[in-house]
Coordinates of C-alpha atoms in Angstrom, one line a residue:
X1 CA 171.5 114.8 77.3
X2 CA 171.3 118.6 77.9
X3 CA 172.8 120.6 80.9
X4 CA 171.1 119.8 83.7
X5 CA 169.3 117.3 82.5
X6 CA 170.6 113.7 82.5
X7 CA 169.0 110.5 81.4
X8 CA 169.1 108.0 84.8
X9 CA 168.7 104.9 82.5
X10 CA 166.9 103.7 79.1
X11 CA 164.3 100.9 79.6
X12 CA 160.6 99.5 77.9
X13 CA 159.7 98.3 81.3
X14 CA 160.1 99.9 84.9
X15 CA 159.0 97.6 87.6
X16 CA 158.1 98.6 91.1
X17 CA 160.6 97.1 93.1
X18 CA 162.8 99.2 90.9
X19 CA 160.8 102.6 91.2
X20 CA 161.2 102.3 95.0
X21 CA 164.9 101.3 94.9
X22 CA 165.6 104.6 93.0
X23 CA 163.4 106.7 95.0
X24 CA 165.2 105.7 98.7
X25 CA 168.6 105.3 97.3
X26 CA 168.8 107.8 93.9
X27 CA 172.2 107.9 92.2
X28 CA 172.6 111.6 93.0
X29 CA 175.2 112.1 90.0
X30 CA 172.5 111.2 87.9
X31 CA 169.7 113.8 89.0
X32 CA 168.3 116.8 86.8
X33 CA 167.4 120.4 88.0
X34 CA 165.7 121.2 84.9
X35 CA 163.3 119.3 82.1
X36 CA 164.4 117.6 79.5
X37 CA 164.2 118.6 75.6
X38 CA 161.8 116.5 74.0
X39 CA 162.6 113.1 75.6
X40 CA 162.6 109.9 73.6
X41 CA 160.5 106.8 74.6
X42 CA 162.4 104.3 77.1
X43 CA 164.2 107.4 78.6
X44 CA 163.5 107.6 82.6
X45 CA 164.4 111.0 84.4
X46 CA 165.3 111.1 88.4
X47 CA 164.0 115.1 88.9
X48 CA 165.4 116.8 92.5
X49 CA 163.0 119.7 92.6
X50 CA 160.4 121.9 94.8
X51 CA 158.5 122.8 91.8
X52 CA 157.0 121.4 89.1
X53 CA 159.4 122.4 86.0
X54 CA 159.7 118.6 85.3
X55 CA 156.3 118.8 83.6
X56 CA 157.9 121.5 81.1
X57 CA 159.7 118.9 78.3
X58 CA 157.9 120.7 75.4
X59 CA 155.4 118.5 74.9
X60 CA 151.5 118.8 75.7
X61 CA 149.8 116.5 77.9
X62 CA 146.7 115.4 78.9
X63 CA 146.3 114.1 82.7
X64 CA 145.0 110.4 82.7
X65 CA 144.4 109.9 86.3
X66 CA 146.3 109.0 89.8
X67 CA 147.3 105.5 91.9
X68 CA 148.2 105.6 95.2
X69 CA 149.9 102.6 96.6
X70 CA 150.9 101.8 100.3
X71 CA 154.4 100.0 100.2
X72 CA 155.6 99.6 104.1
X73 CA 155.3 102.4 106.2
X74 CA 155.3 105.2 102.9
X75 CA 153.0 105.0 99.9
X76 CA 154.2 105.4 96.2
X77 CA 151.9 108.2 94.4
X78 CA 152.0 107.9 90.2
X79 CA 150.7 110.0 88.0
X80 CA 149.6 109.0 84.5
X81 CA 149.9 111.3 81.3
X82 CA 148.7 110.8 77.5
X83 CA 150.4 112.9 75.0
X84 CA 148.1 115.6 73.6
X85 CA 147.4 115.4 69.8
X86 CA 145.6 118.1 67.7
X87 CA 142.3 118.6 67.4
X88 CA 139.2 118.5 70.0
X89 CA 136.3 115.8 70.2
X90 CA 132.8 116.4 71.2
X91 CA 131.2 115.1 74.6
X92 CA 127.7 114.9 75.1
X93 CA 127.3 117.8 77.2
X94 CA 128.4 120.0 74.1
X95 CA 131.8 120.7 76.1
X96 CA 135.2 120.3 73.9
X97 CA 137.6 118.1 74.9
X98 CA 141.2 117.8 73.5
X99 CA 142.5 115.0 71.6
X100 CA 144.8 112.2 73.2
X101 CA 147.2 109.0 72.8
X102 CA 148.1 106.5 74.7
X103 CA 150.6 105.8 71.8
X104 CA 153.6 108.1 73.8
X105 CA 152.7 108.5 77.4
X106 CA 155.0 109.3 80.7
X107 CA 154.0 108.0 84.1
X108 CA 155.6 110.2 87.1
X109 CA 156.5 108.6 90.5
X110 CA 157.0 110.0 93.6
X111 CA 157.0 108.9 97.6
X112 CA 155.0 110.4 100.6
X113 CA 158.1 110.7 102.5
X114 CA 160.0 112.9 99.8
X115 CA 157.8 114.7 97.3
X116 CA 160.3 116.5 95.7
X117 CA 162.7 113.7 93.9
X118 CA 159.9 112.6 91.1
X119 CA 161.2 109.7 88.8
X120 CA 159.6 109.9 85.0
X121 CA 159.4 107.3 82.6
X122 CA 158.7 108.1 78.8
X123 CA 156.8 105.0 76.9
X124 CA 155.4 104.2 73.5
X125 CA 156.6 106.2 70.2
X126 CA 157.4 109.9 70.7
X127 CA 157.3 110.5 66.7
X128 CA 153.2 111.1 66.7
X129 CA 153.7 113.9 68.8
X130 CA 152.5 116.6 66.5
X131 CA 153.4 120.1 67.6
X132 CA 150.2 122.6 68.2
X133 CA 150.3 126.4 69.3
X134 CA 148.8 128.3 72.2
X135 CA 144.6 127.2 72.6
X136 CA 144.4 131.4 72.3
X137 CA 146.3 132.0 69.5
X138 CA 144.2 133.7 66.6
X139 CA 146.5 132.8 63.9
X140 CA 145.8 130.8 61.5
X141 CA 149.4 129.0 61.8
X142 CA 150.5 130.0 65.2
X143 CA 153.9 128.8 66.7
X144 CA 154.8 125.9 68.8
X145 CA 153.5 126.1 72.0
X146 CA 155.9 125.4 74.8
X147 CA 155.0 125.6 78.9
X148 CA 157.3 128.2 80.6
X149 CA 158.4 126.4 84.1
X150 CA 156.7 127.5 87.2
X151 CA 159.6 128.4 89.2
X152 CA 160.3 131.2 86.2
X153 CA 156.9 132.3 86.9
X154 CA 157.0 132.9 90.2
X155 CA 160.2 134.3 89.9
X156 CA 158.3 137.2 87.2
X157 CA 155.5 137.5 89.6
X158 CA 157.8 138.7 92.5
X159 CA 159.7 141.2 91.0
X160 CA 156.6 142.2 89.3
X161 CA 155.0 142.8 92.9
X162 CA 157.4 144.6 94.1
X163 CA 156.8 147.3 91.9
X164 CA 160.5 148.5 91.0
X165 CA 160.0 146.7 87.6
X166 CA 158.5 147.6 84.1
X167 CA 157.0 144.7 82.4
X168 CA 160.3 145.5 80.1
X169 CA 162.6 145.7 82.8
X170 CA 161.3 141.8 84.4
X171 CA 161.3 140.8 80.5
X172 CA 164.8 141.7 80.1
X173 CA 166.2 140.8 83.3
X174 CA 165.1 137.2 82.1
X175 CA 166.1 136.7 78.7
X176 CA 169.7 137.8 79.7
X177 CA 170.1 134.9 81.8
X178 CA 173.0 133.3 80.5
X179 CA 173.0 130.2 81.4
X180 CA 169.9 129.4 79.5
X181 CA 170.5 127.1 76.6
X182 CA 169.2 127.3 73.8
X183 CA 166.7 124.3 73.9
X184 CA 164.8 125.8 76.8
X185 CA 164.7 129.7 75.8
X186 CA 161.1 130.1 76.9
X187 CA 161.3 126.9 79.4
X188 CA 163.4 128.3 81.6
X189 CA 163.0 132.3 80.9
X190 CA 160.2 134.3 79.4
X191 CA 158.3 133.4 76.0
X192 CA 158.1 137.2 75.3
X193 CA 156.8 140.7 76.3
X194 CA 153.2 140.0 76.3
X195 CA 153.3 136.6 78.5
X196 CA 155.3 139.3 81.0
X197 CA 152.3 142.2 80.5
X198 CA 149.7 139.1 81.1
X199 CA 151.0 138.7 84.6
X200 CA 151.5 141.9 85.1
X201 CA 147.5 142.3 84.7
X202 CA 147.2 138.9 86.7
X203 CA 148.8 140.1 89.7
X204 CA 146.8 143.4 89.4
X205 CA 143.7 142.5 89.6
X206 CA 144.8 139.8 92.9
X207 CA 146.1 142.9 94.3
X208 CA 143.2 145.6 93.2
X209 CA 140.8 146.5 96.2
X210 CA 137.3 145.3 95.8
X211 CA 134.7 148.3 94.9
X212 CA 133.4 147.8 98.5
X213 CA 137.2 148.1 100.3
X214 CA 137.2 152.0 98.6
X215 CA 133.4 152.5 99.1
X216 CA 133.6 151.5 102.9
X217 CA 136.7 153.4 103.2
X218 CA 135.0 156.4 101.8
X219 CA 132.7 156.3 103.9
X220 CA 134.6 156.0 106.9
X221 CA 136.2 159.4 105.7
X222 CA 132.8 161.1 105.5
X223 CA 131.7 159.6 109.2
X224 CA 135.3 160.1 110.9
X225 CA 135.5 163.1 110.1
X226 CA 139.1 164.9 111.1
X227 CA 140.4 161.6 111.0
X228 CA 140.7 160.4 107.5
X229 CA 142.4 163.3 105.5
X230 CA 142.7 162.1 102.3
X231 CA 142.1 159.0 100.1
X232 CA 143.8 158.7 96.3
X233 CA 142.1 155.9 94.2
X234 CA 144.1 156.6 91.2
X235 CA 146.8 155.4 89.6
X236 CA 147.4 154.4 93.3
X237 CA 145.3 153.8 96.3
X238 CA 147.0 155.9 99.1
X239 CA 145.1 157.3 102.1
X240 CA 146.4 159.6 105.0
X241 CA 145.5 158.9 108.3
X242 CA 145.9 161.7 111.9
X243 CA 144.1 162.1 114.5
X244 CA 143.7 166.5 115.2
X245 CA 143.9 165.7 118.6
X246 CA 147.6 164.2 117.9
X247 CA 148.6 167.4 115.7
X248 CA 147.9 169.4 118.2
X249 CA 149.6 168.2 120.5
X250 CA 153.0 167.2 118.3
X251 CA 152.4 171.0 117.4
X252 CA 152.6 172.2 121.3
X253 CA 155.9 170.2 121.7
X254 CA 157.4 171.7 118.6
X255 CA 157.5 174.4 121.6
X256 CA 159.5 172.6 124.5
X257 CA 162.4 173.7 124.8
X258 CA 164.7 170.6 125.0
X259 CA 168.4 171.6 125.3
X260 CA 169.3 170.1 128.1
X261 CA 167.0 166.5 127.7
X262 CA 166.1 164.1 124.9
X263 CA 165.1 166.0 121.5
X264 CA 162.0 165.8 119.7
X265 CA 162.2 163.7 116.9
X266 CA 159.7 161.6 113.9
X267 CA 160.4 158.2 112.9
X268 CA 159.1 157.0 109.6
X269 CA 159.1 153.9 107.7
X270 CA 157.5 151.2 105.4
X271 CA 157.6 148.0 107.5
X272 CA 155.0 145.9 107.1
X273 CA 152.4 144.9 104.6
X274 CA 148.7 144.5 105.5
X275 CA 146.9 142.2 103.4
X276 CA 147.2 144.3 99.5
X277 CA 148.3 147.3 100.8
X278 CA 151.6 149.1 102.9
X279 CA 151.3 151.0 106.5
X280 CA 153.5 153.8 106.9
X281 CA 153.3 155.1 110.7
X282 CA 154.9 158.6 111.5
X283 CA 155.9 158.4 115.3
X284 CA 157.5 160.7 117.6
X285 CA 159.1 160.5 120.9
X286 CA 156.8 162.4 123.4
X287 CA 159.5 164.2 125.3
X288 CA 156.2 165.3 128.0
X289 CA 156.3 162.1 129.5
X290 CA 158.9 161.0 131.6
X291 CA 159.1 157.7 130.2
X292 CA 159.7 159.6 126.9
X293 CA 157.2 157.0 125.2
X294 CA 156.8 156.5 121.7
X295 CA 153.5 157.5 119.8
X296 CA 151.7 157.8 116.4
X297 CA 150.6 161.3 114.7
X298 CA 149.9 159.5 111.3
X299 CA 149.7 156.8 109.0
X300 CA 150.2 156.4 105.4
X301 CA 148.2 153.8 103.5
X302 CA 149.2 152.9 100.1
X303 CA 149.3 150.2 97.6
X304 CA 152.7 150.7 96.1
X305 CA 156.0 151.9 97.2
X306 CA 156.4 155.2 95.2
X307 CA 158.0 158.1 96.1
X308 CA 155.5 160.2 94.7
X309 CA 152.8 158.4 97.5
X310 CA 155.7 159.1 100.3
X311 CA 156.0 162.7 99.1
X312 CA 152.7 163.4 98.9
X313 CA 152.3 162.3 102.6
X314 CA 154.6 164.5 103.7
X315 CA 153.4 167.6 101.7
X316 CA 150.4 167.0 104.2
X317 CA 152.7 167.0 107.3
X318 CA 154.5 170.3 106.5
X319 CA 150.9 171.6 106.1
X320 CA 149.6 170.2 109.4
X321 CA 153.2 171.3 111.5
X322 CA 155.1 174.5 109.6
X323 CA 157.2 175.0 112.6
X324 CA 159.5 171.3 111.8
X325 CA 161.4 173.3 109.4
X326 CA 162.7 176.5 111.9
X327 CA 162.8 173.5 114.8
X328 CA 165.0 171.5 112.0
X329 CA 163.5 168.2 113.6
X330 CA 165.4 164.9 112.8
X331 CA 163.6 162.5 110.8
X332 CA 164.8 158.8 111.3
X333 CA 164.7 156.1 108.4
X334 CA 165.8 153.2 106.4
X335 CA 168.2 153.8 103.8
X336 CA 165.1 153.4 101.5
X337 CA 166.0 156.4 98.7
X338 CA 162.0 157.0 98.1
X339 CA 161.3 158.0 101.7
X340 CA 164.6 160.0 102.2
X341 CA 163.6 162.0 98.8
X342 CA 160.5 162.3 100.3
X343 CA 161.5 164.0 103.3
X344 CA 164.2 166.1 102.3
X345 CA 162.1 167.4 99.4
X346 CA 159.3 168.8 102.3
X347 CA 161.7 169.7 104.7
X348 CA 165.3 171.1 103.3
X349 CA 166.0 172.0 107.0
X350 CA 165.9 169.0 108.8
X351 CA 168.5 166.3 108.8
X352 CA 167.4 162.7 108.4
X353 CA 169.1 160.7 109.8
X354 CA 169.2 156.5 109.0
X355 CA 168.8 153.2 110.7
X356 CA 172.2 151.3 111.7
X357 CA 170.7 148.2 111.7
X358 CA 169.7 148.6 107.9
X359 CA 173.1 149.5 107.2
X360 CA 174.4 146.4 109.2
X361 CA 171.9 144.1 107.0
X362 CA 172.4 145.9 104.1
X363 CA 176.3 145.0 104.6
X364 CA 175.7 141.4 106.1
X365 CA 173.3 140.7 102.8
X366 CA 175.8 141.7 100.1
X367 CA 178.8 140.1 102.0
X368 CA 176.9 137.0 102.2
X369 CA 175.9 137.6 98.3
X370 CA 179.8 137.7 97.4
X371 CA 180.5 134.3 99.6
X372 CA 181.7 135.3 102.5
X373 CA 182.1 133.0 105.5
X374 CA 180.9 133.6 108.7
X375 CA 184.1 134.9 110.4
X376 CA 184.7 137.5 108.1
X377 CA 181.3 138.6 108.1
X378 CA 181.6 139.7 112.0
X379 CA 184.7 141.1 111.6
X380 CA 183.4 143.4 108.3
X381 CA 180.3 144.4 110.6
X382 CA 182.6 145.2 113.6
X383 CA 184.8 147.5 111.3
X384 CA 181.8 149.5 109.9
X385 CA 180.2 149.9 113.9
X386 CA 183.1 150.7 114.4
X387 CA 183.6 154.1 112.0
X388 CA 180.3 154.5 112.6
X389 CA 181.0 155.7 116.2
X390 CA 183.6 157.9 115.2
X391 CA 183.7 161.2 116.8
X392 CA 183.8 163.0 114.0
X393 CA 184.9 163.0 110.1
X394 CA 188.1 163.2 110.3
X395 CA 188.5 160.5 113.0
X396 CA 185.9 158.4 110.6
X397 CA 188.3 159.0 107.6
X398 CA 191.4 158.3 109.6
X399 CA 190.3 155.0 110.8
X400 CA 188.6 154.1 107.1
X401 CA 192.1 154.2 105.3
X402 CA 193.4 151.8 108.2
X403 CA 191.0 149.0 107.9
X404 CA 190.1 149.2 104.1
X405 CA 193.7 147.8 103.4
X406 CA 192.8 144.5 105.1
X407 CA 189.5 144.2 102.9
X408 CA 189.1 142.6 99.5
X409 CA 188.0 144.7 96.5
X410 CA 184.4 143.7 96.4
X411 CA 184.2 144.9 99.7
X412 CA 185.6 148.2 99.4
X413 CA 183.1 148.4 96.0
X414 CA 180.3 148.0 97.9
X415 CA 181.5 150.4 100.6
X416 CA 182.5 153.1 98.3
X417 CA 178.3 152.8 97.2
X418 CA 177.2 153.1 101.3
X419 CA 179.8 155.5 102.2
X420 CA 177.6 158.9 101.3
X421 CA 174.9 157.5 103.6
X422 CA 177.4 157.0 106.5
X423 CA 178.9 160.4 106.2
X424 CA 176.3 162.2 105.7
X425 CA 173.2 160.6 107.6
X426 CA 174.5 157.6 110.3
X427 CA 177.8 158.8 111.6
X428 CA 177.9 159.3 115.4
X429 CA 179.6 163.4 114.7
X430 CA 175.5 163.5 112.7
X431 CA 173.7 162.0 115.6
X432 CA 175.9 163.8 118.1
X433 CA 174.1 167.6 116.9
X434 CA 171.1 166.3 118.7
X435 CA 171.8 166.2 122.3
X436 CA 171.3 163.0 124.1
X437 CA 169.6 161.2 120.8
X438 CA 173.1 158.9 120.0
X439 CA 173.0 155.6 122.1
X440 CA 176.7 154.2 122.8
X441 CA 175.7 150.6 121.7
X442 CA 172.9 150.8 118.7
X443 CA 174.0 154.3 117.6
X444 CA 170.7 155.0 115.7
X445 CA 167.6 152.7 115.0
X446 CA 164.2 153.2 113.5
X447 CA 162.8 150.5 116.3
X448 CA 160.0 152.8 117.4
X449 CA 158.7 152.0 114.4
X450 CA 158.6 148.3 114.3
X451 CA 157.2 148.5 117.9
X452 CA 154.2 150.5 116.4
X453 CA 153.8 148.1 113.9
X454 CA 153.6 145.3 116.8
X455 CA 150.6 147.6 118.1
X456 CA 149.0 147.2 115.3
X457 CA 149.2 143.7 114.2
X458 CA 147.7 143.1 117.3
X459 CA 144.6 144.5 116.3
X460 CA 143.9 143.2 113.3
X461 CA 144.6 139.8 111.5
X462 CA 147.1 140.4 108.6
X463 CA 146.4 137.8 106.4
X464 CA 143.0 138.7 105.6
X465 CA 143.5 142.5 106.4
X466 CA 140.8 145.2 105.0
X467 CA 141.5 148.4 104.3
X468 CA 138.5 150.0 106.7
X469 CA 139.8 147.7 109.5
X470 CA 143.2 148.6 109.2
X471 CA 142.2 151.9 109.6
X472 CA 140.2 151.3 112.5
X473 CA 143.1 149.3 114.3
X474 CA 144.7 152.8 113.9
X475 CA 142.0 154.9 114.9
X476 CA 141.8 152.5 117.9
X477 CA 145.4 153.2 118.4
X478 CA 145.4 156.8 117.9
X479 CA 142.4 157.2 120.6
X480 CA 143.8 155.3 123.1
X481 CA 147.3 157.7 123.3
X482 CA 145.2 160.6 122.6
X483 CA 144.1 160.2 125.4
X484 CA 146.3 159.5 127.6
X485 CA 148.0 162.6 126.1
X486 CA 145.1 164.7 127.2
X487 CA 145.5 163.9 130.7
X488 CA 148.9 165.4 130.9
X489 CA 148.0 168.6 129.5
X490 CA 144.9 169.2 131.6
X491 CA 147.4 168.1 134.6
X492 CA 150.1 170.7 133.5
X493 CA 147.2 173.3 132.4
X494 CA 146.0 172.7 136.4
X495 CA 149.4 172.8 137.6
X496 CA 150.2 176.5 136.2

C-alpha cells in the first residue's frame, strides 16, 4: 500500500457480476487518487479520478484492444493491456513494433454511466517485467523510464501558458511539492528540467502564428494604411491598432473644458483572449455626447502579457496625445502591476486609478483560499466597500483600526499586501479629485472595458480567431464610432 493508493482486494479471478457490483456500489474507503508503485499480480485497484494518472504504475504497456458490453440499461467498457518487454520485432511492412507479454497483463473496467471510477485488475507474474529507458534516450544504458501523470502535465502546461514562469520556476514549483512520496518523484511531479523545457517548446509552437497570420497582417498594415501603426514579430508578436480619425478627435476633447460635468478619462485593460493572442482596448468616455458613451481610440494586440509590450503601447499613445500629461487624465485599471507600470512610466502626471471589483475578487479569491465560509466572506467584502468609500484618509484610517480587530491574522496579512493599492489608487478621497467620476454604489469599475470587449466578440468567432480578422472586427468597430463622431463635429462646426 502507498498513500493514496490502496489495494480494494487480492484475487486470480474477477468475474463480472463482481466488476459491476463494485462499480455501482464502490467501498469508497477503499478508493485511490493516485497510481500505484509497481503493483503485484492478483492486486485490483478502485481508481476515483478525471484523468488518466491510473495508467502511471511504472510499468510500460502495450494496448491489446477494447470490449464493450451492454449489461441493462449501461454498458461495461474494458480495456486490455500486455506488459511491454524490451526489444522491437519486425512487421512486414518494415515498421518496428515493440515487444509484449501476456505473461503480466492488467484489464481496466469502467461504466458508461460514470467514467471516472475505473477498477484495475493486475494478472499473471509481475517478475518478467524488465525495466527499459526513454525510446529517445541516446545512451547506451539510459535510466528507467517512468510515465509522468497527465494531471501533472497539464498542471506544467498552464502555468507555462501563462507566461509568469521560467521553465525553472514551473520545474521548481513542482519538485517542492511535499506531499510527494518518494515512490512517485516523477509520477506525480516533474522527471527533470528538460521534460519542463520540452513543453515549454510544445506549447510554443501550438501558440506560434502561422507564417500566413504575420504575412496577411502585414499586409493589412501596408493596405490600411493610418490604421495599423505598428507590428513586433519578435521575441513577441504585438501590434498597435488607432484609427487617425479617433486621435483626432480624443485630441480635440483633451480641450473641453469639463469642470462642471463628467471628466475625460481612458480605460485600459487585458480582458479577453482571442484565439493565441490578447486584445487590449484603450477607451474613453466621450464627454461630447450627451449620453457620455463609451468608445475605442486603440487596441493593443499581443501574444504575451509583458510589461515591456504594455509599455511599449503607451509610448505610442503619449506620442499620438502629448497634452494627457498637462490635462493629468485618469487612467482606469486592474490591479494588474504590468499595466499600472506601464502607465505611470509614460505618464508621471496622471493618476490611475483601479477597478473595485478586482479588488473585491481579488479579496473574495484569497478568503476563499484560506477557508473561509460564506458568511464571513460578505461581511470581509462589506468592511473593505466600506473604507473604500471613505471620505478621505484619515476617515479610511480611523475606520481600518476599528474593524481590523474583529479580523483574523491571515486576513489582516493579506490586507496589509492590498492596502497601498487602496490608498493610493481606489479610495473614494482619489476618485473624489475628478468631479462627478465616483459613483455612490460601484465606486470605480473598468466595465467600459468589458462592454468593448462584448462589441467585439460579436464580430468575430473566438475560438478559431485570426489575427487579420480580429483586426478587422476592430477596424469595423473603430469605423462605425468614427463616424458617428464625425457627425457631431460637423453639427457643432455648423452650429458656430
Amino acid at each position: 500500500m502507498d498513500s493514496g493508493s490502496i489495494v480494494y482486494m487480492h484475487t486470480d479471478v474477477l468475474h463480472q457480476t463482481e466488476i459491476v457490483d463494485i462499480l455501482t456500489k464502490p467501498e469508497t474507503s477503499c478508493t485511490s487518487n493516485v497510481p500505484p508503485y509497481k503493483p503485484k499480480a492478483n492486486e485490483v485497484y478502485l481508481f476515483q479520478t478525471g484523468a488518466d494518472d491510473w495508467k502511471c504504475d511504472q510499468y510500460l504497456w502495450i494496448n491489446n484492444g477494447t470490449k464493450s458490453v451492454t449489461i441493462g440499461n449501461d454498458v461495461l467498457k474494458k480495456h486490455f493491456y500486455k506488459i511491454r518487454l524490451p526489444g522491437t520485432t519486425d512487421k512486414t511492412n518494415g515498421r518496428k513494433r515493440p515487444v509484449g507479454s501476456l505473461q503480466f497483463k492488467k484489464t481496466a473496467y469502467s461504466l458508461k454511466s460514470n467514467k471516472s471510477l475505473i477498477l484495475v485488475h493486475y494478472e499473471g507474474d509481475e517478475t518478467v517485467y524488465v525495466p527499459v529507458g526513454h525510446g529517445n534516450s541516446k545512451k547506451s544504458d539510459p535510466p528507467e523510464y517512468t510515465r509522468t501523470a497527465p494531471s501533472v502535465l497539464r498542471k506544467i502546461e498552464q502555468d507555462i501558458r501563462s507566461g509568469e514562469k521560467t521553465a525553472m520556476d514551473v520545474y521548481r514549483e513542482s519538485i517542492s511539492n511535499g506531499s510527494v512520496s518518494g515512490e512517485h518523484q516523477g509520477v506525480l511531479n516533474a522527471r527533470n528540467v528538460k521534460q519542463v523545457e520540452n513543453l515549454v517548446r510544445k506549447v510554443n509552437e501550438e501558440e506560434r502564428l502561422s507564417k500566413d497570420d504575420i504575412y496577411n497582417l502585414l499586409l493589412l498594415a501596408y493596405h490600411m494604411d493610418g490604421f495599423i501603426h505598428e507590428v513586433t514579430v519578435f521575441p513577441d508578436l504585438s501590434s498597435i491598432i488607432a484609427l487617425p480619425e479617433m486621435i483626432s478627435i480624443v485630441n480635440q476633447l483633451l480641450d473641453v473644458n469639463t469642470e462642471d460635468d463628467v471628466p475625460f478619462v481612458f480605460f485600459y485593460d487585458t480582458t479577453f483572449k482571442c484565439g493565441d493572442f490578447f486584445v487590449s482596448p484603450l477607451v474613453f468616455r466621450n464627454i461630447i455626447f450627451e449620453d457620455r458613451p463609451i468608445m475605442p481610440v486603440a487596441f493593443l494586440i499581443h501574444s504575451r502579457k509583458k510589461e515591456k509590450t504594455h509599455a511599449r503601447f503607451f509610448e505610442f499613445v503619449a506620442s499620438s496625445f502629448p497634452k494627457i500629461n498637462k490635462t493629468s487624465v485618469p487612467f482606469v485599471t486592474d490591479r494588474e502591476i504590468g499595466l499600472v507600470n506601464a502607465i505611470r512610466k509614460n505618464f508621471p502626471s496622471c493618476d490611475v486609478l483601479m477597478c473595485w471589483n478586482h479588488l473585491i475578487k481579488d479579496l473574495k479569491f484569497n478568503l476563499q483560499q484560506m477557508g473561509a465560509d460564506q458568511s464571513n466572506t460578505a461581511l470581509y467584502v462589506s468592511h473593505l466597500k466600506d473604507l473604500l468609500r471613505s471620505d478621505s484618509e484619515a476617515e479610511y484610517m480611523t475606520l481600518k483600526d476599528e474593524l481590523i480587530r474583529k479580523w483574523s491574522k491571515p486576513v489582516v496579512v493579506y490586507f496589509e499586501k492590498m492596502e497601498k493599492d487602496i490608498l493610493t489608487h481606489s479610495g473614494k478621497w482619489v476618485i473624489d479629485k475628478y468631479q462627478n467620476l465616483y459613483d455612490p454604489y460601484s465606486g470605480i469599475t473598468n466595465n467600459a472595458c468589458e462592454s468593448m470587449n462584448a462589441v467585439i466578440k460579436g464580430l468575430i468567432n473566438i475560438e478559431s480567431c485570426q489575427l487579420t480578422a480580429s483586426c478587422l472586427a476592430c477596424f469595423t468597430c473603430r469605423i462605425t464610432i468614427s463616424m458617428r463622431c464625425k457627425g457631431v463635429w460637423l453639427a457643432l462646426v455648423t452650429i458656430h
